CSV table of C-alpha atoms and ligand atoms in Angstrom, one decimal:
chain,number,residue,atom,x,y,z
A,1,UNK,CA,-9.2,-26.8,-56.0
A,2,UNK,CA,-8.2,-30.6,-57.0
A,3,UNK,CA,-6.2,-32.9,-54.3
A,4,UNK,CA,-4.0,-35.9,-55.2
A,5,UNK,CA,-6.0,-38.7,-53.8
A,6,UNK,CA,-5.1,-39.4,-49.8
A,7,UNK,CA,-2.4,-41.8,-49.4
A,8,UNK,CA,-4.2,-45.3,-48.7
A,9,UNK,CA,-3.3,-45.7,-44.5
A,10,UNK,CA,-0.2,-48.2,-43.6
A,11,UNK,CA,-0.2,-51.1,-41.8
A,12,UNK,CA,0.7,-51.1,-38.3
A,13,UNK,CA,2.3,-54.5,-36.8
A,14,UNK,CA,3.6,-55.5,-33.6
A,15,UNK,CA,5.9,-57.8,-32.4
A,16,UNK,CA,5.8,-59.4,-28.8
A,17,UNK,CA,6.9,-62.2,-26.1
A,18,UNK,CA,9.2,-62.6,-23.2
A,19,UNK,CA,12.3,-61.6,-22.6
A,20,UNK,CA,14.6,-63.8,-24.7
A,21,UNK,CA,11.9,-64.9,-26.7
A,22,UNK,CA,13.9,-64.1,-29.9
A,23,UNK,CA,11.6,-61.3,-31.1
A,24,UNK,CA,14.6,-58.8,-32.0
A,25,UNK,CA,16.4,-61.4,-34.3
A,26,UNK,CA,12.9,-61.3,-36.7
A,27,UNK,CA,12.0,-57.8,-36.5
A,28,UNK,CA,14.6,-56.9,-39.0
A,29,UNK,CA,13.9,-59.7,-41.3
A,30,UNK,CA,10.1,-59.1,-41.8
A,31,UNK,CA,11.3,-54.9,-42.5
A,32,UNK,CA,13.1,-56.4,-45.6
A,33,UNK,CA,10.2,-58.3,-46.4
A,34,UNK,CA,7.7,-55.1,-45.9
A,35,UNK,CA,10.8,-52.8,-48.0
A,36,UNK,CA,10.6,-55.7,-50.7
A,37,UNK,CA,6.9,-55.2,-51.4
A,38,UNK,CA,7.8,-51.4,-51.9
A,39,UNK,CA,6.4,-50.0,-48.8
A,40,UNK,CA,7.7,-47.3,-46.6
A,41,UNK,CA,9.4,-48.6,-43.6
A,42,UNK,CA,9.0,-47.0,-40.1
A,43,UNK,CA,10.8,-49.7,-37.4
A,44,UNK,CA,10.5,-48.3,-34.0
A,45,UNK,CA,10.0,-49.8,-30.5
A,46,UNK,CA,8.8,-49.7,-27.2
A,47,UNK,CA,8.6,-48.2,-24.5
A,48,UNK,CA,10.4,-45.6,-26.2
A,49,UNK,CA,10.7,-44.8,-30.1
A,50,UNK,CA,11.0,-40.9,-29.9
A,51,UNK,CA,13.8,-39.1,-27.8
A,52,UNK,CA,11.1,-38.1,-24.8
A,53,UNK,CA,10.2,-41.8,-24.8
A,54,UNK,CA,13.9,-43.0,-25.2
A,55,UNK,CA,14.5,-41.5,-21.7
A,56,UNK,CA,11.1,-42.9,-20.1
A,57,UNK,CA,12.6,-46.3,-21.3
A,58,UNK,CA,15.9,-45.5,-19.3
A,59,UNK,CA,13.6,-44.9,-16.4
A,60,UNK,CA,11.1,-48.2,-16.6
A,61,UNK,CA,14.0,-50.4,-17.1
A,62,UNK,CA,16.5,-49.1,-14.7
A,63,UNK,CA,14.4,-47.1,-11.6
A,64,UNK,CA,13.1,-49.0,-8.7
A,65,UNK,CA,9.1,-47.4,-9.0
A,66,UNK,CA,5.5,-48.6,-8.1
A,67,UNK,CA,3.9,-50.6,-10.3
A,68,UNK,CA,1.3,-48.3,-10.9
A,69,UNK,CA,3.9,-45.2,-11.8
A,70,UNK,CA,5.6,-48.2,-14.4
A,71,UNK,CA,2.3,-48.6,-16.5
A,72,UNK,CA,1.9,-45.2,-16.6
A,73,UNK,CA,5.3,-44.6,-17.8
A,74,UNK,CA,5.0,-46.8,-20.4
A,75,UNK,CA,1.3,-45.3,-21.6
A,76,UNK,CA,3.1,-41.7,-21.4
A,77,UNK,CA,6.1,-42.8,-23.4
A,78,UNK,CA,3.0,-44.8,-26.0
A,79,UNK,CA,1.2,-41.9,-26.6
A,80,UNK,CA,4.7,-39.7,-27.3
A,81,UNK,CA,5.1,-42.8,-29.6
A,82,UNK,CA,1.4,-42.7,-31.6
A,83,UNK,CA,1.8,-39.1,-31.6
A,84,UNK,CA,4.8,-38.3,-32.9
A,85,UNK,CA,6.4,-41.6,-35.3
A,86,UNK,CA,3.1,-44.1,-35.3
A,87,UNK,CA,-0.1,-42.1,-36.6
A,88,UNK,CA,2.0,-39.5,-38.8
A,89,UNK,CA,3.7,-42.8,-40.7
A,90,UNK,CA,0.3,-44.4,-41.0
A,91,UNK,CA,-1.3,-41.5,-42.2
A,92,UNK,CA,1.4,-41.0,-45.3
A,93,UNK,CA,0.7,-44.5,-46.3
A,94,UNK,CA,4.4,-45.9,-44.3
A,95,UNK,CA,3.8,-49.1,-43.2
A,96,UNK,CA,5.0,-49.4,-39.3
A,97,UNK,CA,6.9,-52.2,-37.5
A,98,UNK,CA,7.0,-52.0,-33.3
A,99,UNK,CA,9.6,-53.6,-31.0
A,100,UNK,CA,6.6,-54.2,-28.4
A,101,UNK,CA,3.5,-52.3,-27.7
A,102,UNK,CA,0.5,-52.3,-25.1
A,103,UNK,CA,0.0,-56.2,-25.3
A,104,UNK,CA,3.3,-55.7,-23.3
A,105,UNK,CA,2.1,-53.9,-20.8
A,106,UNK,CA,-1.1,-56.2,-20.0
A,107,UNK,CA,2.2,-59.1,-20.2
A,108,UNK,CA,4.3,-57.4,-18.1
A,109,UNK,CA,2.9,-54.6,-15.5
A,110,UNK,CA,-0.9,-57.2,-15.9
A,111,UNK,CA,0.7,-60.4,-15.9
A,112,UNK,CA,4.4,-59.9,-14.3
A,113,UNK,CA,3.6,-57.8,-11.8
A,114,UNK,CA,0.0,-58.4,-10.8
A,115,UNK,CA,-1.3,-54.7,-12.1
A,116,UNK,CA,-5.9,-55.3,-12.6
A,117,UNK,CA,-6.1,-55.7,-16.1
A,118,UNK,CA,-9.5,-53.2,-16.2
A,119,UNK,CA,-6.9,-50.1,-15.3
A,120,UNK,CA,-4.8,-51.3,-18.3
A,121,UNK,CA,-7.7,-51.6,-20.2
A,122,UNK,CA,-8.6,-48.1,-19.1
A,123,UNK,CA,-5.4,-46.9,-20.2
A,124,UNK,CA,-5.5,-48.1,-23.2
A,125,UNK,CA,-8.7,-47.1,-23.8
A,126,UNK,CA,-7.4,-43.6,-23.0
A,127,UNK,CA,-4.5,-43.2,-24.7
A,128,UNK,CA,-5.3,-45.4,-28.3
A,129,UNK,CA,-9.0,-45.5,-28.1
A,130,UNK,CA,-9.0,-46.1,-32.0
A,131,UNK,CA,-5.4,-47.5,-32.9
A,132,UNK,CA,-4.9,-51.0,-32.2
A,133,UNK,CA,-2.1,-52.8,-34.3
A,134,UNK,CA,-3.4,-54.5,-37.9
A,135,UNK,CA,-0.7,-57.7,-37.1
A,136,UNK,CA,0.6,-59.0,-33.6
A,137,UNK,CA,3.4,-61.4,-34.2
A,138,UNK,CA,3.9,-63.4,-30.8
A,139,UNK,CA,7.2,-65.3,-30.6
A,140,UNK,CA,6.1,-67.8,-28.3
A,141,UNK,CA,8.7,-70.3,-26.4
A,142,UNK,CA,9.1,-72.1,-22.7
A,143,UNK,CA,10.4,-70.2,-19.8
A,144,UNK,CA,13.7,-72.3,-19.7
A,145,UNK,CA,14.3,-71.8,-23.4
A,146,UNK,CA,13.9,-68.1,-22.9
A,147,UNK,CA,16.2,-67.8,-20.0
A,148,UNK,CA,19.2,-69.9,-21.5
A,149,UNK,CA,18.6,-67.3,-24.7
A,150,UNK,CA,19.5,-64.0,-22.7
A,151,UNK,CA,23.2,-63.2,-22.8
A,152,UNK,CA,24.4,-63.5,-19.8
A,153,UNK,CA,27.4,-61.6,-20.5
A,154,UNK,CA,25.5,-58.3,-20.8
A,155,UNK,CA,23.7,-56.5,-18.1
A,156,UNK,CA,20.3,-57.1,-17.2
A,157,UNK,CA,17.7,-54.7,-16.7
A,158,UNK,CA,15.2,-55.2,-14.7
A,159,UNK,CA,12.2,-56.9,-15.9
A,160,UNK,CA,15.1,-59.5,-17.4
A,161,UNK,CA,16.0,-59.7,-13.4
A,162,UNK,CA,12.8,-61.1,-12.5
A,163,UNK,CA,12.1,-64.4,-11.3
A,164,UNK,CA,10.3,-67.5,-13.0
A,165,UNK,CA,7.3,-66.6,-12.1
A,166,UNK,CA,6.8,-63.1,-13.4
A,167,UNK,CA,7.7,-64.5,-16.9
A,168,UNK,CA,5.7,-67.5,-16.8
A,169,UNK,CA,2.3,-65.0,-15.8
A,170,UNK,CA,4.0,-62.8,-18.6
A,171,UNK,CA,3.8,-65.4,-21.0
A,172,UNK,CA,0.3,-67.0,-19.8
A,173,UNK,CA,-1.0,-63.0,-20.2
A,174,UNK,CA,0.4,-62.7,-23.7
A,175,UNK,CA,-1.3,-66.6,-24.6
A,176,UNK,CA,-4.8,-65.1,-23.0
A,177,UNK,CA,-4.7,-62.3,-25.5
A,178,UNK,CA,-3.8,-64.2,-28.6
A,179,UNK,CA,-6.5,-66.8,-27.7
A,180,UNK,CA,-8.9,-63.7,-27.5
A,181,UNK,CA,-7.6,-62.1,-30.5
A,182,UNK,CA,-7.3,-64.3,-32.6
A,183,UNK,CA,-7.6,-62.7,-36.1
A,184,UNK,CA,-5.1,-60.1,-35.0
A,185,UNK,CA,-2.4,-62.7,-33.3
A,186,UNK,CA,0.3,-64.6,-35.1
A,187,UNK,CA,1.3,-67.1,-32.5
A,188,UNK,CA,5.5,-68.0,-33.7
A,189,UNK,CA,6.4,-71.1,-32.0
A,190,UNK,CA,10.1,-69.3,-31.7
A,191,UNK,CA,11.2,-72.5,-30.5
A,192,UNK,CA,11.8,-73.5,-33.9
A,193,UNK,CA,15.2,-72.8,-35.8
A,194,UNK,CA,15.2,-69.4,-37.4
A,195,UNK,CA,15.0,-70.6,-41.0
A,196,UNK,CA,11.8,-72.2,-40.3
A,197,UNK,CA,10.6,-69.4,-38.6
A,198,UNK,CA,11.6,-67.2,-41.7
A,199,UNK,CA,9.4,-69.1,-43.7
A,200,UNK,CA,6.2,-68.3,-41.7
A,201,UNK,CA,7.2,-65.4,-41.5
A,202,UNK,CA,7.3,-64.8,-45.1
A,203,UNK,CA,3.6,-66.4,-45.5
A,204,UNK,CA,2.3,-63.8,-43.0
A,205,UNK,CA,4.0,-60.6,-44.6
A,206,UNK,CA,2.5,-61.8,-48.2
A,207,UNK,CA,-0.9,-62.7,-46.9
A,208,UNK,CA,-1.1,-59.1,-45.5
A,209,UNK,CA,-3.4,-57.2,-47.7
B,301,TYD,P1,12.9,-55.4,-24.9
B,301,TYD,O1,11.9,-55.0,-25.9
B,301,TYD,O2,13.0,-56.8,-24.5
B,301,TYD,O3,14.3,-54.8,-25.4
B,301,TYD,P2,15.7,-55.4,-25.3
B,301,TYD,O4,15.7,-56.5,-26.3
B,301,TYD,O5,16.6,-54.2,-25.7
B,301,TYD,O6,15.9,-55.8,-23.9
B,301,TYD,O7,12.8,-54.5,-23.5
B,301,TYD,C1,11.8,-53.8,-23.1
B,301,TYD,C2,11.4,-54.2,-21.8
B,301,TYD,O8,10.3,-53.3,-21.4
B,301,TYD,C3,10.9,-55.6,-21.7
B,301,TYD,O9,11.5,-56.3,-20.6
B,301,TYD,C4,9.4,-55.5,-21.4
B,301,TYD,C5,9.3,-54.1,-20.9
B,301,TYD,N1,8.0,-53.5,-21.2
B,301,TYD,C6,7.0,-53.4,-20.3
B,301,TYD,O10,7.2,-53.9,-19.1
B,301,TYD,N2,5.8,-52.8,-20.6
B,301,TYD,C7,5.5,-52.3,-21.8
B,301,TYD,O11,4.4,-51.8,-22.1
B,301,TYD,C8,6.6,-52.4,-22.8
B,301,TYD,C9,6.3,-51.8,-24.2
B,301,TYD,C10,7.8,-53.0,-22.5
């Protein structure tokens, strides 16, 4: 029996940084550059991405909980995620853009919140033991710059209720991770205007191979 050769596996990118950080202004932007080169587009995000996951999002963001029950929330609603949208789209060659994924949780429930890294790490190594993201843009920017950028006219959930601090150890966590990473980190200075930040952008998406 002859099989079509198996569809070469997608590329799986990540996009991450604080609240206000401008992330969601250049997801869509690099999905027109990943359409252009003819790919399959998958754009999904965390925590949520699949309708089980949607409502674990509803919870995180909007229940008071313990820490602990919050990172495991967020791992339940990631493997939903890898399970049902992530590792399907890979494997049929679709090339997969996420709104967050577990750098977030080291940032937030690690750094924010004060949660031992070596349980995040556990969970990770748990529930993605062999996925880990082929590109991690980090839109980078000061605390003050990121606070000023959330509209205040809309309703805060609760990680964007948190205090200086949180975000600051957010950040620092996310900064850690890019320093250790460093062939698998984009650090954006998303202090820049957005045109500029278009053009790196644009470097990154054609140097992907
Ligand atoms: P965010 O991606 O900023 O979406 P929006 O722009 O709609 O507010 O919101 C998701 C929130 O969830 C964000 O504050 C960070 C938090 N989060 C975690 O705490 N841990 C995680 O693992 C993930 C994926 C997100």
């Amino acid at each position: 029996m002859t099989q079509g050769n198996p569809a070469a596996r997608g590329r799986f990118i990540t996009f991450e940084g604080i609240d206000g950080a401008g992330k969601s202004t250049h997801i869509q932007f690099v999905g027109e550059l990943i359409r252009a080169r003819g790919m399959e587009l998958v754009s999904s995000r965390e925590p949520g991405g699949t309708p089980l996951g949607e409502k674990l999002r509803e919870l995180v963001l909007h229940e008071a909980m313990h820490l602990e029950t919050e990172a495991l929330l967020v791992f339940a609603s990631r493997r939903e995620h890898i399970a049902q949208v992530i590792e399907p789209a890979l494997a049929r060659g679709a090339w997969v853009i996420s709104d967050r994924f577990t750098d977030a949780s080291f940032a937030y429930q690690g750094g924010g919140r004060g949660l031992e890294l070596v349980k995040l790490d556990t969970l990770a190594n748990w529930v993605h033991p062999e996925l880990w993201p082929d590109l991690t843009i980090l839109f980078d920017v000061p605390l003050e710059v990121a606070r000023a950028r959330l509209d205040a006219t809309r309703q805060l959930d609760r990680f964007e209720q948190e205090k200086a601090d949180f975000f600051l150890a957010a950040r620092n966590e996310y900064l850690r991770r890019a320093g250790q990473e460093p062939r698998r980190f984009r650090v954006i200075d998303s202090t820049q205007p957005i045109d500029a930040i278009r053009v790196q952008l644009a470097a990154i998406v054609a140097a992907l191979e």
